[in-house]
């Protein structure tokens, strides 16, 4: 047994020794080691290389321990791969890779340590690894490449996901045609020549085309021909079309020029200075004979634009002929701070001191520049007087294709007798002009007269309206006319006094201007009806007809008194809604003669009323003389003359003084207009109330009734007294009419 046992035991040992070694290597004695760990002895574990335990222990024996990956590319290790390479962590290890656009000398891209780093730039263009379209050419840059259009070509599509998808095409001559609605042979000949340049255009000869174009523009502005016979508003539209079109054409054609500067000058002074540069940096300065421009290159560069950048300055001295009588609009800040500029806007058109210059760059989005553009203008020597001021302005395009001078976004940095420096936050066409007027600032005395006079007028109009409404003794057709006139004038004066300066909200200002337009026109219409009533009353004295006038006026007055002004305002608002309200006051704009929608009816009504007054005066004078020669005494003649003169003033004579506020007498006319116009309410109250015997008697009865009511507390009814008094006066009037009839029959 023993011999057989020991004989078997060595063989068993031979079999068990390798199995035991395999079991120990696989961790059989320490089967509790976690993932990414291995046994170090029979009872302990250790994380594999590239991993670490959560507890931080190198050797551990607990089964709950976890081995996590070590990020060799992050803190605290930060394994360095060298320049032009990046570290990439993987589970249990890491590797280095050359940055995009680079590779190792061996041609590979991955390596293990900084010592193995041989990364260098890959020339995608020469190796054929680029994706440039066949209409472009490839240029290698460090770590990448770019696709540029060939010379005389421009990009048709922009990059979608970088710089590798640009498609180019040949540059066409930009479309530039004559503006619609302008009838001018000179302008038609100019655009015929432009069309010929377009047909003969070759990209290689872009420089010659630009020079020819500048010469054609110069000849048009030097001899505008029938353009000078156009209305100022049409001339402004033509100027806008020329300025915008010339900028667009030059912006496109200049991209075909070789890099560097270019100047072009025509015989009459029109000139061009531009420069072309690849993605320029720093500042650029361009100059003309009378102007200089300074800006930064980053302003000129368009986002995602792969081609060269262009900066240009065009001088067009002859453009001033088309921009004469162009209005100036100040920005809201200047209107608030410099209130006296109202008179500059109202005192005539500004005068250009400098040439008109236009600035353009490759970038079309130049409304809000990151850095301001500086313009230095040289102009004729001028010293602004107390009624003059110099402004830096630009030509602002309007929605209807025309435009006006504006100061928005521009400020005057410095000025002298013969030069002015301006800074603007956008690009357009610029100039220096001097605005002038006959009054430098608001006259405080005139303002006091306006407020006091309108206040007194409002009080008198209110008293007159109450008198016409409550005094039964005088109520008739004439009183109804005077009541409506008083109401319209009261509302118009009240709105003028409280809302004429509410210009902050354009829509509100336009509504206020429309309401004033309607109320003042309604006042004049009621004045016309009053004059017509006076004439018909005097005329009917000859035929002894006292009822036909009243019937006719009752049917006519309300439809005409309120309907005709509404029709005029409706037509005006429908044709030119944008001309209601100005930058300085809520009234009618003077552009395109729009103010004549008010002045025209006013002048017409005044002329008709003047004719009515003269005929009425003549009829009444002859009739009174024929009835009784003793009536035509000196006293009655004076009273008749006074009332007739006051009536004429009420019927609109004072408003004609407003039209005469021009020339040296403007200040005197302004005072006369303000004083007399503000006292219209007082005139109405004086002539139709205080000078009326019936009204004075009624006032006396009211005052006596009030005193009696205070002295004797008994029931007192004003209406009954008024009715009886009205009956009394009606009887008296009837007796007077019978007397006039008898006298007429005797004659």
XYZ file of C-alpha atoms in Angstrom:
747
model
C 0.000 0.000 0.000
C 2.650 2.486 0.978
C 4.818 1.635 -1.941
C 1.906 2.049 -4.244
C 0.822 5.264 -2.443
C 4.163 7.022 -2.603
C 4.530 5.798 -6.132
C 1.354 7.619 -7.021
C 2.090 10.782 -4.992
C 4.931 12.142 -7.152
C 2.746 11.863 -10.211
C -0.024 13.682 -8.423
C 2.351 16.426 -7.435
C 3.457 16.755 -10.993
C -0.168 17.341 -11.987
C -1.081 19.650 -9.089
C 1.897 22.042 -9.265
C 0.983 23.598 -12.680
C -2.687 23.744 -11.746
C -1.857 25.546 -8.515
C 0.291 28.049 -10.343
C -2.530 28.748 -12.816
C -5.027 29.100 -9.995
C -2.808 31.600 -8.152
C -2.247 33.666 -11.309
C -5.974 33.909 -12.014
C -6.561 35.073 -8.471
C -8.338 32.030 -7.318
C -7.038 32.451 -3.731
C -8.326 36.155 -3.807
C -11.402 35.794 -5.940
C -12.931 38.960 -4.344
C -10.726 41.452 -6.365
C -12.889 44.000 -8.301
C -12.804 44.671 -12.031
C -9.595 46.244 -13.402
C -7.625 44.810 -10.435
C -5.384 41.799 -9.808
C -4.020 39.810 -6.820
C -0.756 40.716 -5.180
C -0.783 37.822 -2.687
C -3.227 35.313 -1.307
C -5.385 37.958 0.432
C -4.767 41.400 -1.237
C -5.610 43.147 -4.520
C -4.096 45.967 -6.574
C -5.578 48.082 -9.404
C -4.253 47.470 -12.915
C -1.914 50.087 -14.507
C -3.887 53.165 -15.618
C -6.454 52.731 -12.817
C -6.665 53.828 -9.192
C -8.867 52.852 -6.263
C -11.537 55.197 -4.984
C -10.080 55.028 -1.489
C -6.649 55.951 -2.786
C -5.068 52.727 -1.401
C -2.569 50.972 -3.598
C -3.179 47.528 -2.000
C -6.581 46.669 -0.588
C -8.453 43.536 0.498
C -12.083 44.675 0.692
C -14.496 43.445 -1.955
C -16.360 46.798 -2.112
C -13.371 48.714 -3.517
C -13.658 50.091 -7.097
C -10.835 50.770 -9.566
C -11.444 53.820 -11.831
C -9.604 55.075 -14.881
C -6.836 57.655 -14.404
C -7.191 60.678 -16.777
C -3.581 61.186 -17.780
C -4.547 64.195 -19.940
C -6.181 66.045 -17.041
C -5.182 67.179 -13.582
C -3.049 66.436 -11.788
C -0.946 64.565 -14.360
C -1.376 66.639 -17.542
C 0.731 64.442 -19.749
C 2.440 66.708 -22.298
C 2.293 65.797 -25.971
C 4.284 68.798 -27.169
C 3.297 71.525 -29.643
C 0.761 71.046 -32.452
C -0.654 67.971 -30.662
C -3.423 67.006 -28.281
C -3.662 64.398 -25.523
C -6.524 61.861 -25.673
C -7.417 59.713 -22.653
C -8.597 56.124 -23.072
C -9.503 53.512 -20.458
C -6.350 52.547 -18.630
C -4.065 54.613 -20.870
C -3.751 57.644 -23.201
C -2.256 58.638 -26.545
C -1.131 61.831 -28.344
C -2.413 62.976 -31.732
C -1.346 65.779 -34.043
C -3.712 68.733 -34.272
C -6.035 68.894 -37.317
C -4.129 69.882 -40.416
C -0.880 68.348 -39.093
C 0.810 64.945 -39.221
C 4.007 63.152 -38.085
C 7.042 62.953 -40.314
C 6.277 59.259 -40.628
C 2.864 60.119 -42.025
C 0.971 58.885 -38.967
C -0.949 60.977 -36.506
C -0.757 59.095 -33.139
C 2.164 58.741 -30.724
C 2.749 58.077 -27.009
C 4.977 60.817 -25.587
C 6.352 64.259 -26.262
C 9.676 62.774 -27.337
C 7.937 61.128 -30.267
C 6.299 64.395 -31.423
C 7.280 65.316 -34.979
C 3.977 67.013 -35.951
C 4.130 69.407 -38.889
C 1.622 71.274 -41.085
C -0.068 69.362 -43.888
C -0.255 71.187 -47.224
C -3.768 70.185 -48.271
C -3.520 72.216 -51.473
C -0.412 70.488 -52.903
C -1.399 67.068 -51.580
C -4.858 67.256 -53.104
C -6.616 66.760 -49.771
C -8.661 69.982 -50.081
C -12.341 70.242 -51.051
C -12.243 73.532 -52.971
C -14.664 73.906 -55.881
C -13.189 73.999 -59.354
C -14.177 77.670 -59.628
C -11.785 78.531 -56.792
C -8.112 78.076 -56.046
C -6.713 76.637 -52.831
C -4.307 78.511 -50.560
C -2.689 76.659 -47.671
C -2.738 78.233 -44.229
C -1.277 76.888 -40.990
C -3.357 73.934 -39.902
C -5.928 74.360 -42.686
C -6.578 75.866 -46.112
C -8.859 78.407 -47.766
C -10.682 78.557 -51.068
C -10.486 81.881 -52.932
C -12.175 83.000 -56.102
C -10.029 83.486 -59.160
C -9.315 87.032 -60.253
C -12.329 88.696 -61.890
C -14.650 86.257 -60.120
C -16.769 86.696 -56.993
C -18.264 84.273 -54.500
C -21.757 83.139 -55.474
C -22.377 81.088 -52.321
C -21.009 81.467 -48.829
C -19.319 78.671 -46.816
C -21.778 76.393 -45.087
C -19.548 74.571 -42.600
C -16.272 76.411 -42.769
C -14.180 77.611 -45.661
C -14.367 74.675 -48.064
C -17.632 75.113 -49.933
C -17.333 78.460 -51.721
C -18.553 78.572 -55.323
C -17.487 81.502 -57.522
C -18.772 83.087 -60.711
C -17.731 85.839 -63.084
C -18.603 89.364 -61.934
C -21.548 90.821 -63.893
C -22.022 94.570 -64.308
C -24.520 95.627 -61.604
C -28.003 96.578 -62.755
C -28.539 100.362 -62.668
C -31.549 101.766 -64.498
C -33.390 105.074 -64.629
C -35.827 105.747 -61.763
C -39.477 105.282 -62.610
C -41.795 108.242 -62.741
C -39.105 110.822 -63.648
C -39.419 112.421 -67.080
C -35.970 113.787 -67.995
C -34.090 113.558 -71.260
C -30.751 114.270 -69.550
C -31.284 111.404 -67.131
C -32.365 109.076 -69.938
C -29.210 109.850 -71.944
C -27.081 109.192 -68.866
C -28.569 105.754 -68.264
C -28.265 104.928 -71.955
C -24.521 105.474 -71.562
C -24.500 103.338 -68.410
C -26.253 100.585 -70.315
C -23.583 100.795 -73.031
C -20.865 100.464 -70.386
C -22.656 97.375 -69.082
C -22.745 95.780 -72.532
C -19.053 96.476 -73.192
C -17.980 95.453 -69.699
C -15.060 93.058 -69.263
C -13.793 92.167 -65.786
C -10.188 92.595 -66.864
C -10.936 96.208 -67.800
C -12.748 97.126 -64.576
C -10.421 100.077 -63.962
C -11.282 101.659 -67.312
C -14.986 101.057 -66.730
C -14.816 102.822 -63.368
C -13.047 105.827 -64.871
C -15.606 106.060 -67.694
C -18.464 105.810 -65.225
C -17.078 108.624 -63.069
C -16.767 110.806 -66.179
C -20.394 110.181 -67.147
C -21.597 111.054 -63.640
C -19.466 114.189 -63.701
C -20.962 115.357 -67.010
C -24.524 114.761 -65.801
C -23.995 116.769 -62.610
C -22.113 119.547 -64.402
C -24.856 120.031 -67.030
C -28.059 118.579 -65.521
C -30.202 120.109 -68.272
C -33.900 119.546 -67.713
C -33.221 118.022 -64.287
C -33.102 121.596 -62.970
C -36.682 122.159 -64.119
C -38.023 119.303 -61.991
C -39.769 119.979 -58.715
C -37.416 119.991 -55.708
C -38.956 116.778 -54.377
C -38.290 115.012 -57.714
C -34.714 116.340 -57.756
C -34.195 114.842 -54.301
C -35.466 111.471 -55.559
C -33.082 111.615 -58.535
C -30.172 112.488 -56.224
C -31.007 109.545 -53.970
C -31.134 107.182 -56.945
C -27.771 108.424 -58.243
C -26.013 108.245 -54.861
C -27.256 104.745 -54.015
C -26.698 103.356 -57.515
C -23.187 104.756 -57.822
C -22.169 103.231 -54.471
C -23.536 99.793 -55.435
C -21.791 99.750 -58.828
C -18.448 100.901 -57.429
C -18.637 98.382 -54.581
C -18.925 95.488 -57.053
C -16.480 96.701 -59.706
C -13.783 97.592 -57.181
C -13.482 93.928 -56.162
C -12.100 93.222 -59.622
C -9.237 95.665 -59.201
C -5.732 94.562 -58.268
C -4.714 95.116 -54.680
C -3.649 98.627 -53.863
C -4.976 102.189 -54.218
C -6.876 103.720 -57.118
C -7.889 107.311 -57.865
C -10.123 108.648 -60.628
C -10.905 112.314 -61.280
C -13.236 113.948 -63.793
C -12.973 117.404 -65.286
C -15.750 119.052 -63.226
C -14.518 117.807 -59.847
C -16.179 114.424 -59.415
C -13.572 112.106 -57.912
C -12.980 108.648 -56.494
C -10.379 107.312 -54.087
C -10.344 103.661 -53.055
C -8.014 100.965 -51.868
C -8.177 97.164 -52.097
C -6.477 94.922 -49.557
C -6.657 91.321 -48.347
C -8.307 91.276 -44.930
C -6.611 94.481 -43.847
C -5.901 95.440 -40.258
C -5.317 98.802 -38.648
C -6.570 102.128 -40.018
C -7.126 103.358 -43.547
C -7.229 106.990 -44.731
C -8.679 108.148 -48.036
C -8.793 111.701 -49.311
C -10.325 113.904 -51.965
C -9.576 117.532 -52.724
C -12.116 118.800 -50.193
C -12.629 115.830 -47.864
C -10.741 113.123 -45.985
C -12.027 109.904 -44.394
C -10.472 107.771 -41.640
C -11.786 104.378 -40.524
C -10.636 100.948 -39.322
C -10.201 98.025 -41.704
C -12.398 95.730 -39.624
C -15.327 98.039 -40.457
C -14.837 97.298 -44.158
C -14.637 93.514 -43.845
C -17.811 91.540 -44.327
C -18.442 88.467 -42.212
C -17.480 85.240 -44.035
C -16.152 87.264 -46.957
C -13.179 85.453 -48.446
C -12.266 88.094 -50.995
C -10.335 91.318 -50.594
C -11.726 94.250 -48.622
C -12.549 97.532 -50.355
C -12.822 101.047 -48.932
C -13.868 103.925 -51.184
C -14.681 107.637 -51.030
C -16.590 109.447 -53.803
C -16.805 113.227 -54.077
C -19.681 114.712 -56.112
C -19.612 118.539 -55.922
C -22.303 118.848 -58.598
C -24.794 116.920 -56.466
C -25.528 120.149 -54.575
C -27.603 121.338 -57.558
C -30.051 118.488 -57.031
C -30.040 118.735 -53.228
C -30.971 122.416 -53.044
C -33.970 123.136 -50.836
C -33.586 119.749 -49.160
C -35.014 119.798 -45.628
C -32.966 119.156 -42.493
C -34.275 116.872 -39.743
C -32.508 116.952 -36.379
C -32.387 113.898 -34.158
C -34.478 113.764 -30.985
C -31.571 114.570 -28.655
C -30.698 117.762 -30.493
C -34.346 118.768 -30.563
C -34.552 118.349 -26.811
C -31.261 120.019 -25.880
C -31.245 122.759 -28.521
C -34.802 124.049 -28.605
C -33.809 127.022 -30.730
C -33.225 124.724 -33.686
C -36.921 124.863 -34.400
C -36.350 128.229 -35.958
C -33.527 126.820 -38.065
C -35.938 124.289 -39.495
C -38.658 126.851 -40.030
C -36.460 129.713 -41.241
C -35.601 128.398 -44.699
C -33.617 125.629 -46.314
C -30.056 124.892 -45.152
C -27.058 125.866 -47.262
C -24.370 123.347 -48.235
C -20.878 124.442 -47.224
C -18.947 121.378 -48.431
C -18.987 118.907 -51.286
C -21.237 115.859 -50.975
C -19.082 112.768 -50.337
C -20.176 109.123 -50.300
C -18.350 106.390 -48.412
C -18.637 102.696 -49.257
C -16.944 99.473 -48.136
C -17.198 95.785 -48.965
C -19.504 95.268 -46.012
C -23.052 96.351 -46.878
C -24.191 96.314 -43.254
C -22.880 99.702 -42.136
C -25.774 101.056 -40.065
C -24.164 100.447 -36.662
C -20.397 100.424 -36.952
C -18.212 99.078 -34.171
C -16.028 102.186 -34.353
C -16.923 105.652 -35.694
C -15.795 106.975 -39.062
C -14.117 110.384 -39.126
C -14.623 112.885 -41.944
C -12.604 116.078 -42.285
C -14.255 118.572 -44.642
C -12.606 121.604 -46.170
C -15.137 124.221 -47.209
C -15.424 127.887 -47.991
C -14.571 130.163 -45.130
C -17.619 131.067 -43.103
C -18.231 132.478 -39.647
C -21.709 131.531 -38.412
C -23.681 134.506 -37.192
C -26.101 134.624 -34.279
C -28.849 133.237 -36.531
C -26.751 130.474 -38.121
C -25.378 127.101 -37.063
C -23.154 124.472 -38.715
C -24.218 120.803 -38.771
C -22.622 117.494 -39.763
C -25.316 115.696 -41.746
C -25.919 112.660 -43.937
C -28.467 112.001 -46.681
C -31.141 109.726 -45.212
C -33.213 107.747 -47.696
C -36.976 107.743 -47.195
C -39.450 104.993 -48.023
C -40.738 106.799 -51.105
C -37.275 106.763 -52.719
C -36.437 110.373 -51.884
C -34.724 111.647 -48.759
C -33.639 114.528 -46.516
C -30.638 115.700 -44.538
C -30.388 114.224 -41.055
C -28.031 114.478 -38.085
C -28.849 111.086 -36.537
C -25.671 109.181 -35.728
C -23.381 112.093 -36.649
C -21.750 114.675 -34.444
C -19.447 117.607 -35.034
C -16.089 116.934 -33.361
C -14.454 120.255 -34.308
C -15.070 123.181 -36.603
C -13.209 126.212 -37.876
C -13.694 128.938 -40.412
C -12.768 126.692 -43.353
C -12.834 123.114 -42.018
C -15.136 120.867 -40.010
C -14.473 117.435 -38.480
C -17.393 115.031 -38.202
C -17.742 111.582 -36.637
C -20.516 109.200 -37.683
C -21.550 105.715 -36.586
C -22.730 104.636 -40.048
C -21.878 105.091 -43.717
C -23.853 106.974 -46.339
C -23.457 110.291 -48.179
C -22.230 113.136 -45.982
C -21.824 116.908 -46.055
C -21.486 119.979 -43.871
C -24.280 122.512 -44.072
C -25.321 125.698 -42.341
C -28.898 126.151 -41.216
C -30.145 129.685 -40.822
C -33.262 131.610 -39.869
C -34.402 135.069 -39.019
C -34.809 134.209 -35.352
C -32.133 132.348 -33.454
C -34.311 131.095 -30.657
C -37.838 131.228 -29.392
C -38.854 134.774 -28.510
C -39.899 134.625 -24.838
C -42.134 137.663 -25.234
C -43.900 136.035 -28.175
C -44.409 132.886 -26.111
C -45.902 134.922 -23.243
C -48.232 136.718 -25.638
C -49.293 133.383 -27.119
C -50.127 131.761 -23.787
C -51.787 134.825 -22.265
C -53.656 135.670 -25.471
C -54.896 132.122 -26.007
C -55.906 131.891 -22.353
C -57.945 135.098 -22.652
C -59.387 133.914 -25.958
C -60.450 130.595 -24.428
C -62.218 132.412 -21.578
C -64.033 134.786 -23.946
C -65.024 131.949 -26.285
C -66.430 129.981 -23.342
C -68.448 132.992 -22.136
C -69.649 133.692 -25.676
C -70.718 130.068 -26.206
C -72.636 130.055 -22.899
C -74.293 133.343 -23.846
C -75.358 132.048 -27.256
C -76.669 128.870 -25.658
C -78.549 130.346 -22.670
C -79.663 133.779 -23.796
C -83.070 133.093 -25.364
C -83.543 136.694 -26.442
C -80.907 136.503 -29.166
C -81.273 132.905 -30.302
C -81.691 132.726 -34.072
C -79.811 131.417 -37.103
C -77.018 133.956 -36.693
C -76.552 132.974 -33.052
C -76.340 129.280 -34.023
C -73.579 130.116 -36.482
C -71.676 132.072 -33.845
C -72.131 129.223 -31.326
C -70.587 126.634 -33.667
C -67.772 129.039 -34.555
C -67.022 129.610 -30.868
C -67.004 125.863 -30.114
C -64.620 125.056 -32.984
C -62.249 127.903 -32.137
C -62.339 126.961 -28.434
C -61.390 123.324 -29.129
C -58.740 124.315 -31.692
C -57.080 126.860 -29.373
C -57.224 124.441 -26.439
C -55.604 121.617 -28.440
C -52.989 124.000 -29.843
C -52.127 125.279 -26.377
C -51.777 121.833 -24.773
C -50.578 119.443 -27.502
C -48.775 121.282 -30.306
C -45.366 120.133 -28.954
C -46.209 116.438 -28.317
C -43.805 115.116 -30.968
C -42.295 112.132 -29.123
C -44.923 109.636 -30.343
C -45.267 110.021 -34.116
C -48.728 108.483 -34.361
C -50.071 110.684 -31.570
C -48.486 113.752 -33.163
C -50.074 112.902 -36.522
C -53.499 112.546 -34.871
C -53.076 115.925 -33.125
C -52.049 117.556 -36.424
C -55.084 116.069 -38.161
C -57.407 117.265 -35.387
C -55.989 120.806 -35.553
C -56.308 120.738 -39.343
C -59.976 119.776 -39.047
C -60.903 122.192 -36.224
C -59.317 125.235 -37.854
C -60.857 124.380 -41.224
C -64.231 123.958 -39.495
C -63.788 127.386 -37.863
C -63.145 128.981 -41.242
C -66.103 127.139 -42.767
C -68.415 128.499 -40.063
C -66.912 131.929 -40.740
C -67.824 131.485 -44.403
C -71.382 130.503 -43.495
C -71.637 133.545 -41.217
C -70.519 135.816 -44.051
C -73.008 134.166 -46.401
C -75.790 134.644 -43.868
C -74.981 138.331 -43.454
C -75.009 138.831 -47.212
C -78.321 136.998 -47.730
C -79.933 138.898 -44.846
C -78.889 142.248 -46.286
C -79.937 141.203 -49.774
C -83.387 140.081 -48.633
C -84.092 143.509 -47.132
C -84.851 144.667 -50.677
C -87.522 142.035 -51.172
C -88.871 142.008 -47.608
C -88.171 138.277 -47.139
C -87.140 137.371 -43.599
C -87.935 133.667 -43.411
C -86.285 132.238 -46.534
C -82.778 133.010 -45.258
C -83.400 131.188 -41.963
C -84.803 128.103 -43.693
C -81.966 127.970 -46.192
C -79.233 128.325 -43.544
C -80.758 125.729 -41.219
C -80.646 123.133 -44.003
C -77.189 124.107 -45.168
C -75.069 125.005 -42.193
C -74.427 121.719 -40.379
C -73.648 119.525 -43.447
C -71.369 122.226 -44.831
C -69.925 123.448 -41.530
C -68.680 120.042 -40.415
C -68.827 117.966 -43.594
C -66.627 120.025 -45.912
C -63.645 120.194 -43.447
C -63.963 116.449 -42.815
C -63.828 115.776 -46.558
C -60.720 117.953 -47.024
C -58.905 116.303 -44.102
C -59.888 112.801 -45.257
C -58.522 113.399 -48.757
C -55.324 114.949 -47.375
C -54.746 112.101 -44.911
C -55.402 109.459 -47.564
C -52.965 111.026 -50.043
C -50.114 112.027 -47.684
C -50.556 110.472 -44.210
C -46.824 110.766 -43.444
C -46.932 114.558 -43.775
C -49.101 115.026 -40.705
C -46.722 116.088 -37.941
C -43.187 117.475 -38.135
C -40.124 116.733 -35.983
C -40.692 119.951 -34.015
C -44.461 120.473 -33.848
C -47.692 118.616 -34.477
C -48.819 120.489 -37.565
C -48.779 120.057 -41.334
C -45.456 119.370 -43.037
C -44.242 121.838 -45.649
C -42.893 119.139 -47.995
C -44.573 118.802 -51.401
C -46.769 121.826 -50.661
C -48.830 119.819 -48.175
C -49.458 122.890 -45.997
C -51.597 124.278 -48.832
C -54.269 121.744 -47.909
C -54.904 124.253 -45.124
C -53.747 127.550 -46.648
C -55.669 126.956 -49.885
C -59.119 126.696 -48.253
C -58.224 129.546 -45.856
C -57.283 131.935 -48.664
C -60.388 130.923 -50.617
C -62.702 131.478 -47.654
C -61.074 134.816 -46.834
C -61.492 136.036 -50.412
C -65.151 134.996 -50.533
C -65.832 136.547 -47.137
C -64.160 139.769 -48.205
C -66.462 139.889 -51.229
C -69.484 139.160 -48.997
C -68.434 141.944 -46.623
C -68.068 144.545 -49.352
C -71.408 143.660 -50.931
C -73.133 143.553 -47.545
C -71.663 146.908 -46.562
C -72.790 148.463 -49.833
C -76.327 147.022 -49.662
C -76.873 148.031 -46.013
C -75.505 151.525 -46.551
C -77.744 152.160 -49.577
C -80.773 150.595 -47.907
C -80.417 152.661 -44.717
C -79.954 155.826 -46.722
C -83.018 155.037 -48.833
C -85.176 154.267 -45.811
C -84.353 157.339 -43.758
C -81.627 159.840 -44.450
C -81.535 160.773 -40.738
C -80.285 157.264 -39.969
C -77.005 157.910 -41.797
C -75.612 160.057 -39.040
C -71.979 160.225 -37.999
C -72.556 158.124 -34.916
C -74.334 155.292 -36.767
C -71.704 155.353 -39.502
C -68.917 154.989 -36.947
C -70.664 152.095 -35.215
C -71.374 150.370 -38.531
C -67.762 150.818 -39.614
C -66.448 149.464 -36.312
C -68.646 146.355 -36.368
C -67.887 145.679 -40.015
C -64.154 145.992 -39.404
C -64.345 143.693 -36.380
C -66.398 141.244 -38.427
C -63.753 141.201 -41.133
C -61.058 140.463 -38.544
C -63.153 137.605 -37.174
C -63.662 136.210 -40.654
C -59.978 135.464 -41.076
C -58.062 138.622 -41.880
C -55.507 137.907 -39.159
C -54.529 134.524 -40.625
C -53.242 136.197 -43.760
C -50.547 137.802 -41.606
C -49.140 134.301 -40.996
C -48.417 133.888 -44.703
C -46.568 137.222 -44.736
C -43.937 136.155 -42.160
C -41.027 136.390 -44.597
C -38.265 138.873 -45.214
C -37.244 141.700 -42.879
C -40.827 142.242 -41.706
C -41.203 138.645 -40.474
C -40.726 139.590 -36.817
C -43.331 142.362 -36.973
C -45.756 140.099 -38.831
C -45.219 137.356 -36.262
C -46.172 139.710 -33.429
C -49.202 141.069 -35.274
C -50.363 137.579 -36.227
C -49.952 136.246 -32.670
C -51.598 139.196 -30.942
C -54.611 139.575 -33.236
C -55.163 135.854 -33.759
C -55.065 135.149 -30.023
C -57.727 137.826 -29.478
C -60.278 136.312 -31.852
C -62.258 135.025 -28.885
C -62.248 138.480 -27.348
C -63.476 139.968 -30.647
C -66.366 137.498 -30.806
C -67.368 138.162 -27.191
C -67.074 141.920 -27.642
C -68.959 142.290 -30.938
C -71.683 139.694 -30.481
C -72.194 139.903 -26.711
C -71.014 143.099 -25.053
C -72.032 145.401 -27.940
C -75.478 143.818 -28.175
C -78.111 145.765 -26.244
C -80.273 142.683 -25.840
C -77.402 140.693 -24.351
C -76.464 143.535 -22.000
C -80.056 143.754 -20.808
C -80.117 139.997 -20.305
C -76.846 140.156 -18.358
C -78.445 142.868 -16.201
C -81.511 140.742 -15.536
C -79.305 137.783 -14.590
C -77.222 139.861 -12.194
C -80.296 141.491 -10.644
C -81.900 138.089 -10.290
C -78.825 136.725 -8.540
C -78.732 139.675 -6.113
C -82.462 139.446 -5.504
C -82.178 135.723 -4.845
C -79.536 136.408 -2.238
C -81.497 139.258 -0.634
C -84.958 137.684 -0.738
C -85.003 133.904 -0.350
C -87.900 133.200 -2.620
C -88.388 131.052 -5.663
C -86.957 132.639 -8.757
C -86.942 130.995 -12.102
C -84.496 132.413 -14.561
C -85.934 130.563 -17.491
C -89.395 132.130 -17.125
C -87.912 135.615 -17.005
C -85.816 134.839 -19.998
C -88.799 133.578 -21.978
C -90.896 136.620 -21.193
C -88.017 138.909 -22.023
C -87.455 137.066 -25.269
C -91.124 137.511 -26.125
C -90.844 141.199 -25.396
C -87.832 141.656 -27.610
C -89.371 139.501 -30.320
C -92.349 141.813 -30.339
C -90.050 144.809 -30.502
C -88.163 143.277 -33.425
C -91.423 142.539 -35.186
C -92.538 146.172 -34.755
C -89.188 147.382 -36.099
C -89.544 145.126 -39.139
C -93.071 146.452 -39.796
C -91.739 149.999 -39.583
C -89.025 149.192 -42.149
C -91.653 147.640 -44.431
C -93.917 150.666 -44.193
C -91.047 153.021 -44.893
C -90.087 150.943 -47.900
C -93.653 150.978 -49.237
C -93.928 154.718 -48.767
C -90.728 155.223 -50.685
